[in-house]
CSV table of C-alpha atoms and ligand atoms in Angstrom, one decimal:
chain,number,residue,atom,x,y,z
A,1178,UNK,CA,-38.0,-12.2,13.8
A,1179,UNK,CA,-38.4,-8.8,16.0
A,1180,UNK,CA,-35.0,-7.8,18.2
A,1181,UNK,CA,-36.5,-6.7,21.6
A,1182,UNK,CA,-34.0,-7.8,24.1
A,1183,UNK,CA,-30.4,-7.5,23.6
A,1184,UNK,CA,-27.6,-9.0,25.1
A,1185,UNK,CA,-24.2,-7.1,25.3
A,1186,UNK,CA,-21.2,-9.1,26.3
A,1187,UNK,CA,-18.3,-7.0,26.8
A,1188,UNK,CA,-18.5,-3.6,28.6
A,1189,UNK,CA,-14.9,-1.6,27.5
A,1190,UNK,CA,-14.7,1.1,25.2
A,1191,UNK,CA,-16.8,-0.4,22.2
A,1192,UNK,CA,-19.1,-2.4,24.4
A,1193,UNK,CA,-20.3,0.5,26.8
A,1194,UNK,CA,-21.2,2.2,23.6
A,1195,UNK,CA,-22.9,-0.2,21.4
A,1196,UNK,CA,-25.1,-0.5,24.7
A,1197,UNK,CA,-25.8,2.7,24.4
A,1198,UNK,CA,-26.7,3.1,21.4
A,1199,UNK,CA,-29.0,-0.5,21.6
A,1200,UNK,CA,-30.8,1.7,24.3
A,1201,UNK,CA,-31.5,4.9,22.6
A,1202,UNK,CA,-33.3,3.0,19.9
A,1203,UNK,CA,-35.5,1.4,22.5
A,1204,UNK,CA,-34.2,-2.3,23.0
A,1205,UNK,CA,-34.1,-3.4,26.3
A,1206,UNK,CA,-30.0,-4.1,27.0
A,1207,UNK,CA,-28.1,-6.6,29.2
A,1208,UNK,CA,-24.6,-5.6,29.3
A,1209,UNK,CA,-22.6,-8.2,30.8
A,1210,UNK,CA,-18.8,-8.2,31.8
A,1211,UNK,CA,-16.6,-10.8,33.8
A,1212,UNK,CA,-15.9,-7.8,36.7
A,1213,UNK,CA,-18.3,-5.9,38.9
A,1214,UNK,CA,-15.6,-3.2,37.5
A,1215,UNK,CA,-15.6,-3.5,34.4
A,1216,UNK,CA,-19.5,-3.2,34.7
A,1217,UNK,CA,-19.2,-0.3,36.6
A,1218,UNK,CA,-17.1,1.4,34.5
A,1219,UNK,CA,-19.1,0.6,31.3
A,1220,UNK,CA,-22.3,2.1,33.0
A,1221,UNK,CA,-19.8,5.7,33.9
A,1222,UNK,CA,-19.0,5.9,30.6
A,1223,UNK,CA,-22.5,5.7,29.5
A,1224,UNK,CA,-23.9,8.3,32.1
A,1225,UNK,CA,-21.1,10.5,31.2
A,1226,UNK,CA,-22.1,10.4,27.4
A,1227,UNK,CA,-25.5,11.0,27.4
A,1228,UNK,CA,-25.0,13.7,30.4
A,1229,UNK,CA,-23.1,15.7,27.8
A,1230,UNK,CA,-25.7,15.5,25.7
A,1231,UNK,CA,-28.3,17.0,28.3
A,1232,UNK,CA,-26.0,19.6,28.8
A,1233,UNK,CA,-26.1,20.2,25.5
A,1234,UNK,CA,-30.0,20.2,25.2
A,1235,UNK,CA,-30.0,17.3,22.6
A,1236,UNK,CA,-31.8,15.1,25.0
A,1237,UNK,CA,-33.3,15.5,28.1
A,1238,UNK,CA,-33.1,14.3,31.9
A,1239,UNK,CA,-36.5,12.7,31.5
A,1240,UNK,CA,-34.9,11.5,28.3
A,1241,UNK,CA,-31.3,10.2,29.8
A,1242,UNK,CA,-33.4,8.7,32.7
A,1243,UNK,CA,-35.1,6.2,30.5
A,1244,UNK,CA,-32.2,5.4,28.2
A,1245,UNK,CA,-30.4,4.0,31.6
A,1246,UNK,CA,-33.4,2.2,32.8
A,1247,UNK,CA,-33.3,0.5,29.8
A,1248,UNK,CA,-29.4,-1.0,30.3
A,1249,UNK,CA,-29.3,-3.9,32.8
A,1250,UNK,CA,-25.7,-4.1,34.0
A,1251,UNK,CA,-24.7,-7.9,35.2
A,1252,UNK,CA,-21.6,-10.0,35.6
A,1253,UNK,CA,-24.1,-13.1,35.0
A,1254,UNK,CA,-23.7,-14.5,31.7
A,1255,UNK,CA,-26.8,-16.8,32.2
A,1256,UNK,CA,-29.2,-13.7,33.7
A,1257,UNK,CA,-27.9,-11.5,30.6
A,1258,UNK,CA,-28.3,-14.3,27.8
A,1259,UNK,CA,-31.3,-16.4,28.7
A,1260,UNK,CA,-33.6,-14.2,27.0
A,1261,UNK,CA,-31.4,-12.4,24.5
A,1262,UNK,CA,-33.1,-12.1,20.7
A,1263,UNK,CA,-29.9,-11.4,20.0
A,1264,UNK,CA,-26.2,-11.3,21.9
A,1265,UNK,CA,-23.3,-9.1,20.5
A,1266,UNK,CA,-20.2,-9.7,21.5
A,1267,UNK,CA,-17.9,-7.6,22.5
A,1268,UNK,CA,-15.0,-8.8,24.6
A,1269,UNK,CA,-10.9,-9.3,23.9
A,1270,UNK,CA,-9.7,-9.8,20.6
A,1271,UNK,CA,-8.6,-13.3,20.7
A,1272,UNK,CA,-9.9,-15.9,18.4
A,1273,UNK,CA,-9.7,-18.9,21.0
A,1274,UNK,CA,-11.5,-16.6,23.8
A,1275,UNK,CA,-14.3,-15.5,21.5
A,1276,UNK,CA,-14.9,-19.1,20.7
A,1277,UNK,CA,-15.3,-20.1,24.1
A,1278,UNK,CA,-17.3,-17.9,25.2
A,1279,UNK,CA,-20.1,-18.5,22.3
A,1280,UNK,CA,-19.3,-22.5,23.3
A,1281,UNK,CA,-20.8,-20.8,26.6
A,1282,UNK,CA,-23.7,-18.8,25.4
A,1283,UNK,CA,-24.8,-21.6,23.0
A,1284,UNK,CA,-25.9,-23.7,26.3
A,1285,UNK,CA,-27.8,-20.5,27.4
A,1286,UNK,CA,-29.6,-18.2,24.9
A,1287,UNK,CA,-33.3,-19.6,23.3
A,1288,UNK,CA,-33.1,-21.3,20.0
A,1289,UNK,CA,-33.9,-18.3,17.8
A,1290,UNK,CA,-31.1,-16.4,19.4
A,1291,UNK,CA,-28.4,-14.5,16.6
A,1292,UNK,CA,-24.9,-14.4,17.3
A,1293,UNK,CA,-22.9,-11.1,16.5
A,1294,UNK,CA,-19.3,-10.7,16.7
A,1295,UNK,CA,-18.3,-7.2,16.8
A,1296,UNK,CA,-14.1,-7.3,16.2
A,1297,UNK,CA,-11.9,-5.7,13.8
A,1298,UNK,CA,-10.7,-8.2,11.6
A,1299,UNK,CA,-11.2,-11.3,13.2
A,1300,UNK,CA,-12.2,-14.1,10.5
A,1301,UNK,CA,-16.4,-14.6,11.1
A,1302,UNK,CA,-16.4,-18.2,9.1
A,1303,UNK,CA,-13.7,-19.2,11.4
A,1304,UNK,CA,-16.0,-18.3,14.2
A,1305,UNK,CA,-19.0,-19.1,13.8
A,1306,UNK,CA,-18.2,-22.4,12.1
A,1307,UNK,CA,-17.5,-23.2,15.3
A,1308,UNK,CA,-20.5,-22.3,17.0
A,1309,UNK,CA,-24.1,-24.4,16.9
A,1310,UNK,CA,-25.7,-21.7,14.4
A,1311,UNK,CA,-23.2,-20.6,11.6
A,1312,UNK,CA,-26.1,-19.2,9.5
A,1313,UNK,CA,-27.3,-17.1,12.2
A,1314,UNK,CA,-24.3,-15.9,12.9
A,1315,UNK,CA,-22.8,-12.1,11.5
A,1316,UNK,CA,-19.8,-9.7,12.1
A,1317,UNK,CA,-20.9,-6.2,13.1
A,1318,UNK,CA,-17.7,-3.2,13.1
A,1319,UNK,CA,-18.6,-0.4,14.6
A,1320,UNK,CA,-16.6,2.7,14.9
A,1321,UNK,CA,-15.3,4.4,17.5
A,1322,UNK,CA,-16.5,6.5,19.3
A,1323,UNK,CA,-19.7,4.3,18.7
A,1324,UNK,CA,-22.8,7.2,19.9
A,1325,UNK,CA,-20.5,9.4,16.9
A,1326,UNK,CA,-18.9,7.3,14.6
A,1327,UNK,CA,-21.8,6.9,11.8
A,1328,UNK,CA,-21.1,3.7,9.9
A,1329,UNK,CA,-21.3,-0.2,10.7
A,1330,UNK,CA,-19.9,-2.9,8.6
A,1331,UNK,CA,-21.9,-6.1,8.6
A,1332,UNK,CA,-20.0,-8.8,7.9
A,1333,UNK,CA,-21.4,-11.9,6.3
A,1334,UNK,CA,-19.5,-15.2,7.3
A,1335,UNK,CA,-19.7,-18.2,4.7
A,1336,UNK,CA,-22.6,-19.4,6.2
A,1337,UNK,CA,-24.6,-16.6,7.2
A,1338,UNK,CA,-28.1,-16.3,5.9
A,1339,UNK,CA,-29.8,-14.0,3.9
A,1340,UNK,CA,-32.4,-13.4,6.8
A,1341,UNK,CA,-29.6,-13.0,9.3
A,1342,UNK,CA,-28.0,-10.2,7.0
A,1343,UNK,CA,-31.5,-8.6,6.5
A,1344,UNK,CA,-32.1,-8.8,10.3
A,1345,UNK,CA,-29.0,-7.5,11.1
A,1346,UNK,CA,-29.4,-4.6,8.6
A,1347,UNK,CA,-32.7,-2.9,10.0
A,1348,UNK,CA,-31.4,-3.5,13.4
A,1349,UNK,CA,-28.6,-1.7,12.8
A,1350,UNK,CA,-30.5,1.5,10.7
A,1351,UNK,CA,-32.7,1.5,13.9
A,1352,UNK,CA,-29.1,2.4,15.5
A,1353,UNK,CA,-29.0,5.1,13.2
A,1354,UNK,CA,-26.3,3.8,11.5
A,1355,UNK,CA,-25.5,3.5,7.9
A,1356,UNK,CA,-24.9,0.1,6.9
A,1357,UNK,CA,-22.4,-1.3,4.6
A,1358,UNK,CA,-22.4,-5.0,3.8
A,1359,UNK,CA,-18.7,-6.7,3.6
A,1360,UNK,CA,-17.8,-10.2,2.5
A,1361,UNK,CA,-15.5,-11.8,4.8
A,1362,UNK,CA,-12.2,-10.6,4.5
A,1363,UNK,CA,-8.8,-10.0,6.1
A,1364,UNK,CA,-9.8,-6.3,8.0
A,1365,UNK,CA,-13.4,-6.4,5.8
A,1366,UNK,CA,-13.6,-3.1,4.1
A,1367,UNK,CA,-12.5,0.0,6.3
A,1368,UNK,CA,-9.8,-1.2,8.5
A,1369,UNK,CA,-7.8,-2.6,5.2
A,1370,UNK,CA,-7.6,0.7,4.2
A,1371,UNK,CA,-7.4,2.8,6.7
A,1372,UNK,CA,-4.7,0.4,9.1
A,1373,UNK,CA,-2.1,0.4,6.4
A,1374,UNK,CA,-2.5,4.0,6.2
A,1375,UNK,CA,-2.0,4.9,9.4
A,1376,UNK,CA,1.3,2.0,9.5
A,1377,UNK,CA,2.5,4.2,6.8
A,1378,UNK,CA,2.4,7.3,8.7
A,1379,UNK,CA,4.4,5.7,11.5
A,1380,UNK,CA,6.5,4.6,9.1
A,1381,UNK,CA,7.3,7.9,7.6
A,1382,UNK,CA,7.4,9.0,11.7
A,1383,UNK,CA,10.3,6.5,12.6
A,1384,UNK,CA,12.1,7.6,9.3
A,1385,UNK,CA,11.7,11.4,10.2
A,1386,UNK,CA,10.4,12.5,7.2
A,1387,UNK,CA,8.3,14.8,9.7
A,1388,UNK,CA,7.4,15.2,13.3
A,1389,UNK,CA,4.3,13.4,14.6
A,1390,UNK,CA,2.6,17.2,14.7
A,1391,UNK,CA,3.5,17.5,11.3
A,1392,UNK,CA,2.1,14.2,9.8
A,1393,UNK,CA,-1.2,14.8,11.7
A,1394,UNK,CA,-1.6,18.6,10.5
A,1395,UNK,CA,-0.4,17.8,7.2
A,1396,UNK,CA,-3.2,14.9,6.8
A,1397,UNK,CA,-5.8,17.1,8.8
A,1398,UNK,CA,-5.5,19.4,6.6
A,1399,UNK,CA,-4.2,18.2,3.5
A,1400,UNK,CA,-7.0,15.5,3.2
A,1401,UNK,CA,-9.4,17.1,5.5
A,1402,UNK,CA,-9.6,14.2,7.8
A,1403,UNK,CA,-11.4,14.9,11.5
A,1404,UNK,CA,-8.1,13.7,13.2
A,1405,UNK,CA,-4.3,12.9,11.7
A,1406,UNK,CA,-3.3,8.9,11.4
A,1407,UNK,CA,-1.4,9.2,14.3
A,1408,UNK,CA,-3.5,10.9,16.6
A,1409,UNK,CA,-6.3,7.8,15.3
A,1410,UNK,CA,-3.7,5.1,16.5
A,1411,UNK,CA,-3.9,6.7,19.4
A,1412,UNK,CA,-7.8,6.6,19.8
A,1413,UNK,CA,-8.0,3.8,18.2
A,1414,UNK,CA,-5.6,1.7,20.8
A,1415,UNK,CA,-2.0,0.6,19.4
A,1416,UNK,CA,-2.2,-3.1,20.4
A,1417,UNK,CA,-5.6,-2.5,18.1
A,1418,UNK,CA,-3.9,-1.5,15.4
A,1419,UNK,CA,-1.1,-4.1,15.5
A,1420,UNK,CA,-3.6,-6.5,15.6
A,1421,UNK,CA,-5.1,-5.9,12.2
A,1422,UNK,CA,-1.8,-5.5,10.6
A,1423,UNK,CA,-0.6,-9.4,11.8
A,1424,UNK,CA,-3.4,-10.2,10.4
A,1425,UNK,CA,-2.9,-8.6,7.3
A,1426,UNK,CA,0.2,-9.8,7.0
A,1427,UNK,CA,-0.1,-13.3,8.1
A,1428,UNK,CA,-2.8,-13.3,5.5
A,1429,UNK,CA,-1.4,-11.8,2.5
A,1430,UNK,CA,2.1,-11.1,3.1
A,1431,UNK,CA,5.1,-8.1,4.1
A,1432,UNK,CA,3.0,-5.4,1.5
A,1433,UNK,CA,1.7,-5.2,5.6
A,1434,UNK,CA,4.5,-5.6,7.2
A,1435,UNK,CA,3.2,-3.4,11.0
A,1436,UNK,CA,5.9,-0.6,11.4
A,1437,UNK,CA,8.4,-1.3,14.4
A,1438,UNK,CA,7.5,1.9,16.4
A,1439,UNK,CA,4.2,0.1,16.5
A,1440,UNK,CA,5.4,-2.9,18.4
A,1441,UNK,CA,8.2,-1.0,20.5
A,1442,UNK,CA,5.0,1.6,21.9
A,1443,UNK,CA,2.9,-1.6,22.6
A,1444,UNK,CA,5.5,-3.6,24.5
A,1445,UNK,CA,6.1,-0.6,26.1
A,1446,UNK,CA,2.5,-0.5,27.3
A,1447,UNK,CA,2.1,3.2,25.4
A,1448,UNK,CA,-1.3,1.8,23.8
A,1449,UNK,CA,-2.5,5.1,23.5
A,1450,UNK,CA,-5.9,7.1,24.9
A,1451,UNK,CA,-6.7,4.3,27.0
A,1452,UNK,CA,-3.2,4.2,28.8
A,1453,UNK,CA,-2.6,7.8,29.2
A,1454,UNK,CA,0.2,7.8,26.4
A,1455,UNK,CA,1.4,6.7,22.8
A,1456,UNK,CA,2.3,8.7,20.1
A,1457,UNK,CA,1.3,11.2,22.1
A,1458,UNK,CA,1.0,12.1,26.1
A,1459,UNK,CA,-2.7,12.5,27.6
A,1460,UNK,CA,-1.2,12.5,30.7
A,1461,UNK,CA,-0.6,16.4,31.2
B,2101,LIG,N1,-18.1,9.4,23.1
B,2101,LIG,C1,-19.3,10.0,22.7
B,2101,LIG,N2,-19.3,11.2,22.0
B,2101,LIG,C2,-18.1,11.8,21.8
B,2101,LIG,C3,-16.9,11.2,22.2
B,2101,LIG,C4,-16.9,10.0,22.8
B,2101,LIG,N3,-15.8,9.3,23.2
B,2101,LIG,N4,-15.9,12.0,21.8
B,2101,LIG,C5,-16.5,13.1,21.2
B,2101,LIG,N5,-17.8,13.0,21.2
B,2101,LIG,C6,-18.8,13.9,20.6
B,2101,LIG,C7,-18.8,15.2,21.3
B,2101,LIG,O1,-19.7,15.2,22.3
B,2101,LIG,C8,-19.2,16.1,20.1
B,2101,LIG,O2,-20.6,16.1,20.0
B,2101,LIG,P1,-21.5,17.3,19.4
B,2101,LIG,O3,-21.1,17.4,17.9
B,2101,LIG,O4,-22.9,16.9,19.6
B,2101,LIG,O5,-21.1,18.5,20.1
B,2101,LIG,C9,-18.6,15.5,18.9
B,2101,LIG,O6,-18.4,14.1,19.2
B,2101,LIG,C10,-17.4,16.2,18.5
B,2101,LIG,O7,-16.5,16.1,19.6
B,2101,LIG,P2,-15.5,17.3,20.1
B,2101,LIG,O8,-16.0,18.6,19.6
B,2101,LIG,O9,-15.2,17.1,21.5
B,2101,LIG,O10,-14.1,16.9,19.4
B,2101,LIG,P3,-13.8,16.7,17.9
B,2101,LIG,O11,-14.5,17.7,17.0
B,2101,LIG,O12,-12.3,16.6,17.8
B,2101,LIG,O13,-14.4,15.2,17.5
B,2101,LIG,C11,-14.1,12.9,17.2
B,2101,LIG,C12,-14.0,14.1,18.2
B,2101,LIG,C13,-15.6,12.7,16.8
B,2101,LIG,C14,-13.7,11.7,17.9
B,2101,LIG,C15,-13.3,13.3,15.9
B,2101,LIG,O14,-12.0,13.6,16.3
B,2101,LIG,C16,-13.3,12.2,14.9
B,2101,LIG,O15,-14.2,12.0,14.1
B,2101,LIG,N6,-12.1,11.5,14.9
B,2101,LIG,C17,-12.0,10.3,14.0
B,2101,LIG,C18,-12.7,9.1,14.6
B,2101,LIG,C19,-12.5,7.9,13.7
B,2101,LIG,O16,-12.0,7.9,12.6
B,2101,LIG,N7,-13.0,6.8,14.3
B,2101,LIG,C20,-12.8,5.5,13.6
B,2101,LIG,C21,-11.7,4.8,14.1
B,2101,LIG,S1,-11.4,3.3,13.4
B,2101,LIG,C22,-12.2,2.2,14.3
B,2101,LIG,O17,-12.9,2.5,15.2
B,2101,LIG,C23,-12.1,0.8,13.8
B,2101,LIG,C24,-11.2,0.0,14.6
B,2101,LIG,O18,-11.5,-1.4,14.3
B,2101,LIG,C25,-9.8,0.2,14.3
């Protein structure tokens, strides 16, 4: 089966860019939210990313101009689906609202249509045993930020086929990603080892065994990571990251026990980048 149009459902932070990137490597897009806002905002983002790199000479307007002709904003789910090869969904990390809206897309897309799921450590089996096409059905992780980030972690529910996996596999080395190939599992690969690191480092925070400055230069530079743990929670998004350590925990027990600070920033509504503060203040 050939990918040619894809369907993006979701058009936040992760959504906008897997859109992107779907367009660069020549698919034609449908990105789809519930708000003509959250649309609009998706299609900003995008325009200010690949504007960046005219400015930088990496691609040109000519260039830019066709990579956004390509993208079909939409807040209709049946004008965005109906001929998708292939919907990824990208939309709020809740298990029961993920469900219902493939319940939704089922009724729409054609036959031959995959299902991906792009989350962080939300179980695959559980959702798309719950759908009409468990074996075409596959967890994709990207990274964010997605133009940047290089790697994507397929994730093969119990079901999924071998032909879904290889499908999913080009598509995703047209993206220009390098693809790793998980088995389902609490946080797959990469977020079960890099969530409980950073929970460590807000451990070690609310115990002042250093500053926040301090824990970030020391593993900047200690480790030669791009960015400290801390600073990451902060791009990554708190209630993100809290997220994937319930779910660690509920599944294997208090070895992931999320750190308080966590909780206390994100019932604070300090989530981070995306709200102007959380460990630390964008705001200034
Ligand atoms: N969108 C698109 N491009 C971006 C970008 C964004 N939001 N932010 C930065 N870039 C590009 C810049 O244009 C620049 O491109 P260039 O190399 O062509 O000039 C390049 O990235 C580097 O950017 P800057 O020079 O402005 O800044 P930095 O050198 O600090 O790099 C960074 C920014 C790439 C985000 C770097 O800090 C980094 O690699 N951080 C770690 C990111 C990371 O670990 N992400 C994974 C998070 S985990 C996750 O997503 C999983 C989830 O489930 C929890």
């Amino acid at each position: 089966m050939e990918i040619k149009n894809v369907c993006v459902v979701g058009a936040g932070l992760m959504g906008n860019g897997i859109a992107q990137v779907c367009a660069q490597a020549g698919y034609q897009v449908a990105m789809q939210d519930i708000e003509q806002r959250f649309v609009d905002g998706g299609m900003q983002a995008i325009q200010k990313n690949l504007s960046r790199n005219v400015k930088k000479g990496k691609i040109t307007q000519d260039a830019m101009a066709q990579i956004l002709a390509r993208i079909k904003p939409t807040i209709d789910l049946k004008e965005a689906a109906s001929i998708a090869d292939v919907v990824i969904e990208v939309i709020i990390e809740v298990l029961d609202v993920k469900k219902a809206l493939f319940g939704k897309l089922q009724k729409i897309v054609p036959s031959h249509c995959l299902f991906f799921t792009n989350t962080s450590g939300i179980s695959i089996t559980e959702l798309a045993s719950s759908s009409d096409r468990p074996e075409r059905f596959i967890g994709t992780h990207f990274f964010n930020p997605v133009p940047v980030m290089r790697l994507l972690e397929l994730i093969k529910g119990y079901e999924t086929s071998d032909e879904t996996l290889e499908i999913a596999k080009k598509w995703g080395q047209t993206l220009d990603k390098e693809v790793i190939i998980v088995n389902e599992a609490p946080a797959f690969a990469v977020n079960r080892v890099l969530c409980p690191m950073i929970n460590e480092a807000f451990f070690a925070l609310g115990e002042g065994v250093a500053s926040a400055e301090d824990i970030d230069t020391g593993m900047r530079l200690g480790c030669n990571h791009p960015i400290g743990p801390l600073a990451l929670a902060d791009l990554v998004g708190l209630d993100t990251l809290l997220r994937v350590m319930e779910g660690l925990q509920s599944e294997f027990g208090d070895k992931y026990i999320p750190a308080t600070m966590i909780r206390k920033l994100v019932r604070a509504g300090h989530l981070g980048r995306k709200t102007g503060k959380g460990v630390y203040d964008y705001t200034k």
